[in-house]
mmCIF file of C-alpha atoms and ligand atoms in Angstrom:
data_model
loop_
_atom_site.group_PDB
_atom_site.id
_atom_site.type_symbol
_atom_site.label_atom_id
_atom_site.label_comp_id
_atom_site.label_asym_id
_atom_site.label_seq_id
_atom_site.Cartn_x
_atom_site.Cartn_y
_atom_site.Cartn_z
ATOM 1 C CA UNK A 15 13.334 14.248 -18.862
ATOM 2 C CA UNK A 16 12.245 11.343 -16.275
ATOM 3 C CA UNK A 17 11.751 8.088 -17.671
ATOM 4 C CA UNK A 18 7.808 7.697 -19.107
ATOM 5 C CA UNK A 19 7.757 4.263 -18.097
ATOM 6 C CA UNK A 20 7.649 4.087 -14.715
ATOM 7 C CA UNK A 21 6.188 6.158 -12.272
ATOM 8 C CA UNK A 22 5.516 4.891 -8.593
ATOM 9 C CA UNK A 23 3.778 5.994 -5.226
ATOM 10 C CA UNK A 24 3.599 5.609 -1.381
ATOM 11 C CA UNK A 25 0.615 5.825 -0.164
ATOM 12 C CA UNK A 26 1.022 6.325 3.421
ATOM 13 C CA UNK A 27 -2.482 6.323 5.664
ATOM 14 C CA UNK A 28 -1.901 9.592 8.650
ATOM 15 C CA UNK A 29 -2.653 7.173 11.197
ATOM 16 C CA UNK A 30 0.459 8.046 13.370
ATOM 17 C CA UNK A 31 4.403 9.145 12.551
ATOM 18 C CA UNK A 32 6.679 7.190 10.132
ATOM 19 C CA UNK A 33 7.742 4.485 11.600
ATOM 20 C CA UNK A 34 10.233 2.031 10.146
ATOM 21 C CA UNK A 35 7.939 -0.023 8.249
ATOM 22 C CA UNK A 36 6.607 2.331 6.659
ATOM 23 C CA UNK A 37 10.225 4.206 5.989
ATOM 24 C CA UNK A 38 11.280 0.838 4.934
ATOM 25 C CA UNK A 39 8.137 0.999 2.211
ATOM 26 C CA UNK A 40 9.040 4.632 1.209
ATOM 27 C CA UNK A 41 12.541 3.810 0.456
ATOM 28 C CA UNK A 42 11.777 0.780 -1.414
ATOM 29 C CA UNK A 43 8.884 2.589 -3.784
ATOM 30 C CA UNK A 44 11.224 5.457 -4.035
ATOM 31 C CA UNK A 45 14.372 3.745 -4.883
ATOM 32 C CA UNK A 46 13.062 1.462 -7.301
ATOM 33 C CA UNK A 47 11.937 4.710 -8.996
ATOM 34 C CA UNK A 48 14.784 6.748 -8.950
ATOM 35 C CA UNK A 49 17.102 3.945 -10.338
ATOM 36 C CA UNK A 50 14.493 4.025 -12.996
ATOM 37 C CA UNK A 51 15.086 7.977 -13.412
ATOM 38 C CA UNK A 52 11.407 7.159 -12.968
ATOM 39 C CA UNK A 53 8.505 9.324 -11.260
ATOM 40 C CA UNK A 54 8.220 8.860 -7.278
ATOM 41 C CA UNK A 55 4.440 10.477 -6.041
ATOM 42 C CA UNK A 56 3.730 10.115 -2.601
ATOM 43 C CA UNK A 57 -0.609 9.385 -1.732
ATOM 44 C CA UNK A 58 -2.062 10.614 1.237
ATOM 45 C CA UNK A 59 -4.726 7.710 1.946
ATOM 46 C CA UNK A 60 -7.189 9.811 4.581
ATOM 47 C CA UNK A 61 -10.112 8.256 3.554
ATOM 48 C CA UNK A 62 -10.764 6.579 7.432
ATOM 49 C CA UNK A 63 -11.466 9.236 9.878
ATOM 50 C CA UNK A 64 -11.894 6.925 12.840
ATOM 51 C CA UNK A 65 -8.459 5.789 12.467
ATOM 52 C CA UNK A 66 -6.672 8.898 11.446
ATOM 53 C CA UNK A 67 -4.529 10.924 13.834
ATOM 54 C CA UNK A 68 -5.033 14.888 13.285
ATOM 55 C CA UNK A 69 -1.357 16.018 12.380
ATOM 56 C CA UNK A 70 0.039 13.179 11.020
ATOM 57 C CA UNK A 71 0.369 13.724 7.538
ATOM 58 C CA UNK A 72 2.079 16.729 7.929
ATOM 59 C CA UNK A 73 4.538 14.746 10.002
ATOM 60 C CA UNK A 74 5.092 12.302 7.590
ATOM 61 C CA UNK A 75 5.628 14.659 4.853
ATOM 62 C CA UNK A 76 8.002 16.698 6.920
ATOM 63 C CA UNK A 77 9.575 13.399 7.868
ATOM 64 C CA UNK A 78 10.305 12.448 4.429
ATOM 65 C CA UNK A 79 11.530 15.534 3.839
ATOM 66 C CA UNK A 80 13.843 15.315 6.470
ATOM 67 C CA UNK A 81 15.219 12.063 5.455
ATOM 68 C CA UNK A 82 15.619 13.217 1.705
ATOM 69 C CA UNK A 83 12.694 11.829 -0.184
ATOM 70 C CA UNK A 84 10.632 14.761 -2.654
ATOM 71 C CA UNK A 85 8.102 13.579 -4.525
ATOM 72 C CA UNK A 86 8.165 14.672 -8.290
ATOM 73 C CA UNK A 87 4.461 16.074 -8.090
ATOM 74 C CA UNK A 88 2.242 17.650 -5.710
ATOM 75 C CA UNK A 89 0.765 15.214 -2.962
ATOM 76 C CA UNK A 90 -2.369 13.615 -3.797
ATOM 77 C CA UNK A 91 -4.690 13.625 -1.109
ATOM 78 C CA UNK A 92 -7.200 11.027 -0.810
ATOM 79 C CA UNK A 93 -9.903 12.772 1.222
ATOM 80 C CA UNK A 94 -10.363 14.793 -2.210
ATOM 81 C CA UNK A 95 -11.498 12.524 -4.684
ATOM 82 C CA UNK A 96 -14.340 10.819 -3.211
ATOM 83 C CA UNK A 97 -16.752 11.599 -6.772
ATOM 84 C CA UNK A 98 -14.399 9.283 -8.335
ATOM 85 C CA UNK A 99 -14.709 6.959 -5.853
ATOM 86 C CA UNK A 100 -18.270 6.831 -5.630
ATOM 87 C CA UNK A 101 -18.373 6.925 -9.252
ATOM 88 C CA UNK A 102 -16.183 3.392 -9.662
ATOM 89 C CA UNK A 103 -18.669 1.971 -6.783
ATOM 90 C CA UNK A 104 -21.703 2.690 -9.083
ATOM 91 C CA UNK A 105 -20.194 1.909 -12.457
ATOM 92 C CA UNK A 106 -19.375 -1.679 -10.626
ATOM 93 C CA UNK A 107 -23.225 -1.668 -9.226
ATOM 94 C CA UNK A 108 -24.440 -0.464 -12.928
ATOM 95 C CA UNK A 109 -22.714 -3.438 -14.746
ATOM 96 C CA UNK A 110 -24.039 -6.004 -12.111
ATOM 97 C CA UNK A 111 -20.456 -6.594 -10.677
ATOM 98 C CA UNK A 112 -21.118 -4.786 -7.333
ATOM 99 C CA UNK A 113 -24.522 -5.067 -4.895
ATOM 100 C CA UNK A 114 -25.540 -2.615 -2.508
ATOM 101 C CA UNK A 115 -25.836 -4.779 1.337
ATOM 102 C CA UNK A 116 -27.173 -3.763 4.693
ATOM 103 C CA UNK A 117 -25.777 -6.848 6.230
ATOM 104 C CA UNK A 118 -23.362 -6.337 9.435
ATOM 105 C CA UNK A 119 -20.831 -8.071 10.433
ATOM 106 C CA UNK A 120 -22.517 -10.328 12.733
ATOM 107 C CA UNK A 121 -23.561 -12.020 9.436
ATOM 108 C CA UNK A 122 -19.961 -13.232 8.201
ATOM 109 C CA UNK A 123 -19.019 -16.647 8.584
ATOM 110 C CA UNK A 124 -16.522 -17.666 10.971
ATOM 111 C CA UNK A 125 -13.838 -17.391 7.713
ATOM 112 C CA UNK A 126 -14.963 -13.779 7.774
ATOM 113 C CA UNK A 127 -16.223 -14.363 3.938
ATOM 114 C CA UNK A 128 -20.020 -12.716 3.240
ATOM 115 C CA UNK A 129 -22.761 -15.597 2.418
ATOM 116 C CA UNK A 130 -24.407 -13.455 -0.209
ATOM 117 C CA UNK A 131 -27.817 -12.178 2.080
ATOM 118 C CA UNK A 132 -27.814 -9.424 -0.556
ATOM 119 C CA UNK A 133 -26.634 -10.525 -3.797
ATOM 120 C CA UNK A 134 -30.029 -10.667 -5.534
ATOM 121 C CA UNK A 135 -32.329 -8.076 -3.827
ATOM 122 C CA UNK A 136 -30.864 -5.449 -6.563
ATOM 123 C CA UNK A 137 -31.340 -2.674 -2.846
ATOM 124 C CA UNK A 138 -30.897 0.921 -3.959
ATOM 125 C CA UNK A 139 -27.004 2.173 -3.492
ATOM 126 C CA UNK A 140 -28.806 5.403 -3.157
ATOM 127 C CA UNK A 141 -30.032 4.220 0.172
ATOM 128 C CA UNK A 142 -28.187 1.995 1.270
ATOM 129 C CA UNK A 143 -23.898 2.981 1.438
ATOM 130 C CA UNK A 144 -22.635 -1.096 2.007
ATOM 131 C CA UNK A 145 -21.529 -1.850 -1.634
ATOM 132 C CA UNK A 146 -20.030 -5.353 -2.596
ATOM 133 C CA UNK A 147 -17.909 -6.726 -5.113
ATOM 134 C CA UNK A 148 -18.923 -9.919 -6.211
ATOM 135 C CA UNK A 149 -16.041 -12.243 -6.088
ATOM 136 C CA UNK A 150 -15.365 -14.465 -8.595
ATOM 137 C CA UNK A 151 -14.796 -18.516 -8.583
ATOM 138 C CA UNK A 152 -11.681 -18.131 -10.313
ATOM 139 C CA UNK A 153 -7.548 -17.890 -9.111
ATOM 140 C CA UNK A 154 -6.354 -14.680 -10.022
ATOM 141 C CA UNK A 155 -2.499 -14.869 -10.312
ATOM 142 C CA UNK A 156 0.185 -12.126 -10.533
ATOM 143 C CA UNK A 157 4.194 -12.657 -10.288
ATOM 144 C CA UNK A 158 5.668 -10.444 -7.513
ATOM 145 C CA UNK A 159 9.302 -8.660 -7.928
ATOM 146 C CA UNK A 160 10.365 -9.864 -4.627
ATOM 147 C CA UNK A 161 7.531 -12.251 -3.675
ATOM 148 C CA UNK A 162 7.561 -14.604 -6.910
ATOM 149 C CA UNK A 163 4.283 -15.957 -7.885
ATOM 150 C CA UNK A 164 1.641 -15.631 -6.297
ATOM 151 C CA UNK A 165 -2.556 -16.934 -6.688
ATOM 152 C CA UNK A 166 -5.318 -16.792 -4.854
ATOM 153 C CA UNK A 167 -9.181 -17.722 -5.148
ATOM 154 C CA UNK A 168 -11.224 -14.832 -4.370
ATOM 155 C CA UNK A 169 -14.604 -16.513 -4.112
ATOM 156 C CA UNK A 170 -12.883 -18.854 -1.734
ATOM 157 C CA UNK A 171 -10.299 -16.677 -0.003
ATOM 158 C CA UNK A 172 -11.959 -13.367 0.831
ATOM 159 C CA UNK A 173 -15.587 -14.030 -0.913
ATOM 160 C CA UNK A 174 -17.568 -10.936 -1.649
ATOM 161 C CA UNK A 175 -15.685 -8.021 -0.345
ATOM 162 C CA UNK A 176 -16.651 -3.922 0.758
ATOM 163 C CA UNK A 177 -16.131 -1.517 -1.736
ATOM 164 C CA UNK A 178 -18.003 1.169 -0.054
ATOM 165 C CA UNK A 179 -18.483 0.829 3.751
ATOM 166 C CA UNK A 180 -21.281 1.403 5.920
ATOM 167 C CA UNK A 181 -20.400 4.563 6.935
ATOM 168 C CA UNK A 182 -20.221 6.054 2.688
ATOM 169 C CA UNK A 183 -17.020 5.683 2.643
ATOM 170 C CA UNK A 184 -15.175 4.206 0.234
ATOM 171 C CA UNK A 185 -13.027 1.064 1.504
ATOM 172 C CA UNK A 186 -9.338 0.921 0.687
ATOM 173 C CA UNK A 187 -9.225 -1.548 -1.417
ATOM 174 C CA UNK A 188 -11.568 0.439 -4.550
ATOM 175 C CA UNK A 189 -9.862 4.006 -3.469
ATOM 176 C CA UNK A 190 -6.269 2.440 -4.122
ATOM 177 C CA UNK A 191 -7.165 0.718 -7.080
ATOM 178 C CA UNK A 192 -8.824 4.153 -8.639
ATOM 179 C CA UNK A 193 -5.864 6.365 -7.618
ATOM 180 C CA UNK A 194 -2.648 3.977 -8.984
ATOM 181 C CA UNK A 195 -4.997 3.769 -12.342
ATOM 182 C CA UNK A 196 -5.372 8.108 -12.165
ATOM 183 C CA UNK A 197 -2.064 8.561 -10.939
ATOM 184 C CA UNK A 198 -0.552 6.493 -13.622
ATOM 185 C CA UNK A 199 1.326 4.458 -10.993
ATOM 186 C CA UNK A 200 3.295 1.026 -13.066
ATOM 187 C CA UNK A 201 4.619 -0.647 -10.035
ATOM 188 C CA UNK A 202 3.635 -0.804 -6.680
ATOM 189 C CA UNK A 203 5.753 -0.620 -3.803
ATOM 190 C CA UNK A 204 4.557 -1.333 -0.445
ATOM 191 C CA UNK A 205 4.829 -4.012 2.334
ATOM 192 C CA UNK A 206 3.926 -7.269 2.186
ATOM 193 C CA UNK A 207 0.885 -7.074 4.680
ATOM 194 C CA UNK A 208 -0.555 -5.844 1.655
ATOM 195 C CA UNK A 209 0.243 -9.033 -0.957
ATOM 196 C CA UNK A 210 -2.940 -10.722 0.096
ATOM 197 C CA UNK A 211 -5.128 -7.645 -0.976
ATOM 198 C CA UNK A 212 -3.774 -7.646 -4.493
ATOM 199 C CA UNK A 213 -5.645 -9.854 -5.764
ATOM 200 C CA UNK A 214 -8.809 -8.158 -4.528
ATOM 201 C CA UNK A 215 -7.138 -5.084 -6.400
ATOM 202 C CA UNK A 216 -6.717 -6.909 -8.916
ATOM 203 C CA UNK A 217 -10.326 -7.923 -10.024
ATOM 204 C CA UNK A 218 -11.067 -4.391 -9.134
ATOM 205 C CA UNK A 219 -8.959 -3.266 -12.082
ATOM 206 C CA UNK A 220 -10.169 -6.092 -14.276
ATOM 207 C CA UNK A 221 -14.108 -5.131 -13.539
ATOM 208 C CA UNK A 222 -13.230 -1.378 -13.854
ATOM 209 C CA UNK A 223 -11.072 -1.532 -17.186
ATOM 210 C CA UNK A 224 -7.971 -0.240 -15.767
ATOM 211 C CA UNK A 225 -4.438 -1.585 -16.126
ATOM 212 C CA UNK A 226 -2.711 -3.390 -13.736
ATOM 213 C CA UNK A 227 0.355 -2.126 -12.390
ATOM 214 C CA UNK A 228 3.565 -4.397 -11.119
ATOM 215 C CA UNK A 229 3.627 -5.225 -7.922
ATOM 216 C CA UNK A 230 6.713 -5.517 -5.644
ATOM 217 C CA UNK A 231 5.962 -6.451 -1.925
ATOM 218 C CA UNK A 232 8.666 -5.601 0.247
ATOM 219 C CA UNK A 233 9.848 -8.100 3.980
ATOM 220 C CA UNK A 234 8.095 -7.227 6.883
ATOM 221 C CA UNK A 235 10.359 -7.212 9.940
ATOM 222 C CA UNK A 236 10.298 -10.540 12.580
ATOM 223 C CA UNK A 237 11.593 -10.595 15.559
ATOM 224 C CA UNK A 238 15.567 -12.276 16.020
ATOM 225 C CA UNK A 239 13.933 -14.935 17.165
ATOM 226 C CA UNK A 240 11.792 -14.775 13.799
ATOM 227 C CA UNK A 241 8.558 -14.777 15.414
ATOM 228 C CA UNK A 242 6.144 -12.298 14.296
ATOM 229 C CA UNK A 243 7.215 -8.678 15.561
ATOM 230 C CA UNK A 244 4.417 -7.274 18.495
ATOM 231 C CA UNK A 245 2.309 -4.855 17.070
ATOM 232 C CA UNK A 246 4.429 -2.441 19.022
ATOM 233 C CA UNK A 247 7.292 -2.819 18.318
ATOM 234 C CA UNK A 248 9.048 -1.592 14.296
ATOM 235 C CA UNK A 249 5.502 0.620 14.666
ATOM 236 C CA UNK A 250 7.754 2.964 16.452
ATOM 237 C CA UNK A 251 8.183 6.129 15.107
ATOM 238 C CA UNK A 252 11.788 7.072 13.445
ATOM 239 C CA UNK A 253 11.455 10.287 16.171
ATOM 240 C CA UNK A 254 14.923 12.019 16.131
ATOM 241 C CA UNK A 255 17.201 9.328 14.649
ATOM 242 C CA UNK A 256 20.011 11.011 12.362
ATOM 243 C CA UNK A 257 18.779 10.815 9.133
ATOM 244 C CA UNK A 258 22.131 8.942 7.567
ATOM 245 C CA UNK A 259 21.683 6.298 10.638
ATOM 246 C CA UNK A 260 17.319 5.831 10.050
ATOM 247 C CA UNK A 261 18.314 5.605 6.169
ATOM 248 C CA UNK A 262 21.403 2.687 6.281
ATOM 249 C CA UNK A 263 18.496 0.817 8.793
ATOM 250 C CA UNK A 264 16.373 0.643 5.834
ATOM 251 C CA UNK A 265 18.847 0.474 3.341
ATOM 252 C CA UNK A 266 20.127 -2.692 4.853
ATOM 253 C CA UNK A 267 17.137 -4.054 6.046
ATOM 254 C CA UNK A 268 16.192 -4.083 2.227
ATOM 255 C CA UNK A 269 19.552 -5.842 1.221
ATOM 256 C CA UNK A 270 21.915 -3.147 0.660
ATOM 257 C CA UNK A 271 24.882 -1.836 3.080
ATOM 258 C CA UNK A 272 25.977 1.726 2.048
ATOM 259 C CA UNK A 273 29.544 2.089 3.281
ATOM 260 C CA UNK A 274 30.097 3.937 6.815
ATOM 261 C CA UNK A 275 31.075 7.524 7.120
ATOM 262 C CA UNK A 276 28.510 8.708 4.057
ATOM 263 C CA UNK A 277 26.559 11.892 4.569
ATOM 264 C CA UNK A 278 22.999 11.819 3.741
ATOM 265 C CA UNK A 279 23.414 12.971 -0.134
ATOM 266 C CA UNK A 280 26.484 10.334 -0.498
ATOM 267 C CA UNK A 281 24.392 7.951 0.950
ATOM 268 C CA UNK A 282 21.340 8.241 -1.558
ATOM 269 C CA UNK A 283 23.784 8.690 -4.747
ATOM 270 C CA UNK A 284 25.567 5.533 -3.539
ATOM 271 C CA UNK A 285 21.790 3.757 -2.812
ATOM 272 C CA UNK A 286 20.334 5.090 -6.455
ATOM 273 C CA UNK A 287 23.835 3.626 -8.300
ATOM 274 C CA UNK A 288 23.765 0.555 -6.164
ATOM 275 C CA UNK A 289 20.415 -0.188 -6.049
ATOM 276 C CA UNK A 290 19.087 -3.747 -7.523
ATOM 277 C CA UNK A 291 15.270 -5.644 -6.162
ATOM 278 C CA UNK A 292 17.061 -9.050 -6.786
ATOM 279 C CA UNK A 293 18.902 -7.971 -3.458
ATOM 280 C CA UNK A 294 16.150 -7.722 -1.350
ATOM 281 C CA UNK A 295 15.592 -10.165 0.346
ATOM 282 C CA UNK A 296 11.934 -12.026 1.550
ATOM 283 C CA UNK A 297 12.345 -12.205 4.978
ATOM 284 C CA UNK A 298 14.077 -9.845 6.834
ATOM 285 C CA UNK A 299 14.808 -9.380 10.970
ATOM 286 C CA UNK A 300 15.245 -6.230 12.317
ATOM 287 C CA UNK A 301 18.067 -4.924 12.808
ATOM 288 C CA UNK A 302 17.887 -3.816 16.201
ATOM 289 C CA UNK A 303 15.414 -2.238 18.842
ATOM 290 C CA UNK A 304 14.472 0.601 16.274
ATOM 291 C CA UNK A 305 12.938 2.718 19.841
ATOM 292 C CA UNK A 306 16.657 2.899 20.746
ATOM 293 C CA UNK A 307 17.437 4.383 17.290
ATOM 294 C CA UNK A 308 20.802 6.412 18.244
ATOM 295 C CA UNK A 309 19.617 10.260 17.832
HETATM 296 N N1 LIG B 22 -2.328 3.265 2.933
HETATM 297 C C1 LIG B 22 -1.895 1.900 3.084
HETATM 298 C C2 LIG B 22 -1.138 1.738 4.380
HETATM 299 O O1 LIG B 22 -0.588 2.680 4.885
HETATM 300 C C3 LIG B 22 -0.967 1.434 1.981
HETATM 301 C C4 LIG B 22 -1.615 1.405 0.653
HETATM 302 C C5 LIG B 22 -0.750 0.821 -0.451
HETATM 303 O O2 LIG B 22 0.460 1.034 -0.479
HETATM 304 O O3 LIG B 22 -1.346 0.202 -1.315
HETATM 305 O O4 LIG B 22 -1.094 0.665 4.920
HETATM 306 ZN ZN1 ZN B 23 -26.161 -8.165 2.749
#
């Protein structure tokens, strides 16, 4: 019987192949459940056509396959649940916490935060798709498993935000929150470019009366020199790496050196015993060139 009390997700977007950030976020969500004899679930988030690359979702799934990681459940795809989505959007409008806008862009402030065109001309979310949440004046705090704690004022920091986009669909933000809260997801695994949305997630939950989950943000890679990596480079896919050599990368990367010479399975049964989040660590470099991963 798996353990009741934890269950946890990646939520991959197919907007290209795993690369080692985002095997670095797979391993840590998947770990952290397995140690837990917990439930692992892996998301498909294809809820942005523009950006999504036709293929890549099976590639990831075959991916993690290859590299030893089964979720306990069937995959949830995103691209499937867009009544619930909607649904949340108009539940928020209904209760007066959401506004439908047909503001563009061209309207944000130089901060990139909405000055509230919309917030009182009650426009029909029947004709018009732009929905916003309407952020409130107050810090919303959360303590992070590897982050510590963190606060942030939304009103001030992000002001009000899209819930459903332009184009009708839903923006990441709402469609995340809704799935961890249907999926039954109590921790949250993923990489710290996300920590700054949680608190929009956060109200989210709050508005919609769902629980909120734990949240662990895991090191994004710098450069040695620990400058910010390019966008190109850990955004490189794992491509034909050995499994056992992409695996230690990310095992170490995330604070924990399996001994050499393991095959894949010794590997993970050493990783699942040895496994401990005070060990990973906040900042992290990477290890090396991961394009010259060693095949
Ligand atoms: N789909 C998001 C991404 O790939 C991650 C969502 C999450 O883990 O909350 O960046
Ligand atoms: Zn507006």
């Amino acid at each position: 019987m798996p353990n009741p009390d934890y269950t946890g997700r990646f939520a991959p977007s197919p907007t290209g192949e795993l690369h080692f950030g985002s095997l670095v976020a797979a391993m840590g969500s998947y770990l952290q459940a397995r140690s837990r004899q917990g439930t692992w679930l892996i998301r498909i988030e294809d809820i942005d056509p523009p950006r999504e690359v036709p293929g890549s979702a099976k590639i990831i799934l075959s991916e993690l396959g290859r590299l030893g990681m089964r979720a306990d459940r069937p995959v949830l795809y995103q691209s499937t649940r867009m009544d619930a989505y909607n649904g949340a959007c108009l539940a928020l409008v209904e209760k007066g916490l959401a506004y439908a806008c047909r503001c563009s862009r061209k309207v944000l402030r130089t901060d990139g935060t909405y000055p509230g065109h919309c917030r009182k001309l009650a426009l029909d979310p029947a004709e018009v798709p732009q929905i916003r949440f309407r952020a409130s004046d107050e810090s919303i705090d959360f303590e992070d498993t590897v982050m510590g704690m963190n606060s942030q004022n939304l009103a001030r920091a992000v002001g009000d935000f899209v819930i459903r986009r332009a184009d009708g669909m839903p923006a990441y933000q709402l469609a995340v929150v809704v799935d961890d809260a249907h999926q039954e997801i109590t921790e949250v695994v993923r990489g710290a470019d996300l920590l700054d949305s949680t608190p929009r997630q956060i109200a989210l939950q709050r508005a919609l009366g769902l629980p909120t989950p734990g949240y662990c943000h895991l090191p994004l890679a710098v450069a040695a020199d620990g400058s910010k990596l390019s966008k190109r480079a850990g955004t490189d896919p794992i491509g034909n790496a050995r499994p056992e050599t992409a695996i230690s990368m990310a095992l170490d990367f995330l604070g924990h050196t399996p001994p050499e010479g393991l095959n894949l399975d010794a590997i993970w049964f050493w990783a699942i015993s040895h496994w401990d989040s005070d060990r990973i660590p906040r900042r992290r470099r990477l290890p090396a060139p991961v394009d010259v991963l060693p095949g």
